[in-house]
């Protein structure tokens, strides 16, 4: 075991006899003697990190969990004086990951193992990172910062049940910290437990009300639960405490049914002015404010000024993300060329035969939330949320091509055996089970981007149903462009990119319809608005579901809704939005030009 270096570089060594005696007692299972020796030793040398970690293991052996937890925390604190760890941390933060890894090579103490995990995470090796951070927590269960990092890694890997287990442990730390409650709330949000998250936020605000970020988080939970007035109050509290908090302003504007008034516009304009000197570091607030002002001015009928703010917000946001339209088109073309009628015929039967999933795909702002709300009002269908599992499976398969295992996408897909297809389909069913909270036989996966993976869905889940929610490309494109999405949808911040993306979408869905006729049921937003009863009846018939009147009264459904359309689907269908884009048509020429033939054949 490594002795602990001080900041000055000298070694803090325990008296050999005391340390050896403590280690011997621990090895012999004489926990009481080991604890007594270690406590005496650490009173003299509190910077001896290995001593604290050994003391922790001995205390746990006799059931003194809280004392063991504190011993781990003391060991972590003592390690903060370790010169080698400090040098490795400085190299890591400077981006010199090789030097950082070399400095801690061979070490197996909890702080070094945790740092090795972060190095692997920064290198992009998530599997190695998870294994190392999990080991750090196993070595020192009271290492709160390592457990916090582990939860974040688990969330990135969508291992939500594991993340919640660790969040529950962290929340019980003797070192109470509101950040631990907040990360537990974030896990609950991902699991769809908005009420659980709401209770945490309200408790934290009762203790300390001047926390704009917590007010904003509370607003998100309340909005999802359909408590609009309470959500508005929470967002108002956030901007009252921090007037330049762009995301809170956008959250208010994004309720769609709330109109920001002249005093709000003035406040946001002042906030933009105050942020100007810090533009480089406050970009998130700035583009959120531009989107918010765009919505406020659009509601006020000041279309040119509104478009100007949307444009500035989109231009700024576009500089912060990566989207290569040509590269994306090539990926879509590869999928289109791989999943042909001949390919499906050659594959024969296979995959997981579960008929539970109903996928709603398409572009954002095309009416998918409306379709979801209608279907989730049926007694046999459970609404969940936009689930990432299919995209994660697809990404993992694509990585086999990117890593050189296969020459192209078609070769990789063709290599999947019936056993592979069954395993992948069962993996999807297993991984999505955590989002299901009823015994209804069907559930909805409303991830719109799954249109890219309809061929894969057909291959591994042949009995799953697919609904294509589609809307006029100019209306859909403009609506997506003026909408800032919390994550994903990198194509949506440039009108030309949107046009190309829509064109790729139509081309792939047309090709898939030719390869697997009738497997996808189209729902055109304009037709759903014009003839809701007829469209709902056709939709349910395609799904082999009996007609239920509740599907026509979908706005009475009290389920949580997380998307930008959450408040709109809590009202009866209205027609005002169908042609709204015409007000801005004179500025949408880049979108129209990029759409090309898709503008003419989008509804075929």
PDB file of N, CA and C in Angstrom, residues 4-12 81 83:
ATOM      1  N   UNK A   4       1.488   8.122   2.002  1.00  0.00           N
ATOM      2  CA  UNK A   4       0.887   9.354   1.516  1.00  0.00           C
ATOM      3  C   UNK A   4       1.925  10.450   1.472  1.00  0.00           C
ATOM      4  N   UNK A   5       2.045  11.098   0.310  1.00  0.00           N
ATOM      5  CA  UNK A   5       2.960  12.217   0.161  1.00  0.00           C
ATOM      6  C   UNK A   5       2.300  13.487   0.645  1.00  0.00           C
ATOM      7  N   UNK A   6       3.024  14.360   1.217  1.00  0.00           N
ATOM      8  CA  UNK A   6       2.501  15.679   1.566  1.00  0.00           C
ATOM      9  C   UNK A   6       2.665  16.587   0.380  1.00  0.00           C
ATOM     10  N   UNK A   7       2.021  17.775   0.462  1.00  0.00           N
ATOM     11  CA  UNK A   7       2.137  18.748  -0.611  1.00  0.00           C
ATOM     12  C   UNK A   7       3.595  19.130  -0.839  1.00  0.00           C
ATOM     13  N   UNK A   8       4.334  19.183   0.217  1.00  0.00           N
ATOM     14  CA  UNK A   8       5.729  19.581   0.097  1.00  0.00           C
ATOM     15  C   UNK A   8       6.580  18.493  -0.531  1.00  0.00           C
ATOM     16  N   UNK A   9       6.018  17.270  -0.603  1.00  0.00           N
ATOM     17  CA  UNK A   9       6.756  16.216  -1.283  1.00  0.00           C
ATOM     18  C   UNK A   9       7.411  15.240  -0.329  1.00  0.00           C
ATOM     19  N   UNK A  10       7.362  15.447   0.969  1.00  0.00           N
ATOM     20  CA  UNK A  10       7.918  14.487   1.911  1.00  0.00           C
ATOM     21  C   UNK A  10       6.905  13.388   2.159  1.00  0.00           C
ATOM     22  N   UNK A  11       7.334  12.285   2.708  1.00  0.00           N
ATOM     23  CA  UNK A  11       6.474  11.126   2.895  1.00  0.00           C
ATOM     24  C   UNK A  11       6.059  11.042   4.360  1.00  0.00           C
ATOM     25  N   UNK A  12       4.734  10.932   4.557  1.00  0.00           N
ATOM     26  CA  UNK A  12       4.189  10.813   5.903  1.00  0.00           C
ATOM     27  C   UNK A  12       4.086   9.323   6.213  1.00  0.00           C
ATOM     28  N   UNK A  81      -3.669  15.787   0.039  1.00  0.00           N
ATOM     29  CA  UNK A  81      -2.299  16.285   0.225  1.00  0.00           C
ATOM     30  C   UNK A  81      -1.279  15.427  -0.507  1.00  0.00           C
ATOM     31  N   UNK A  83       1.049  14.362  -3.145  1.00  0.00           N
ATOM     32  CA  UNK A  83       1.710  15.097  -4.225  1.00  0.00           C
ATOM     33  C   UNK A  83       1.525  14.420  -5.578  1.00  0.00           C
TER      34      UNK A  83
END
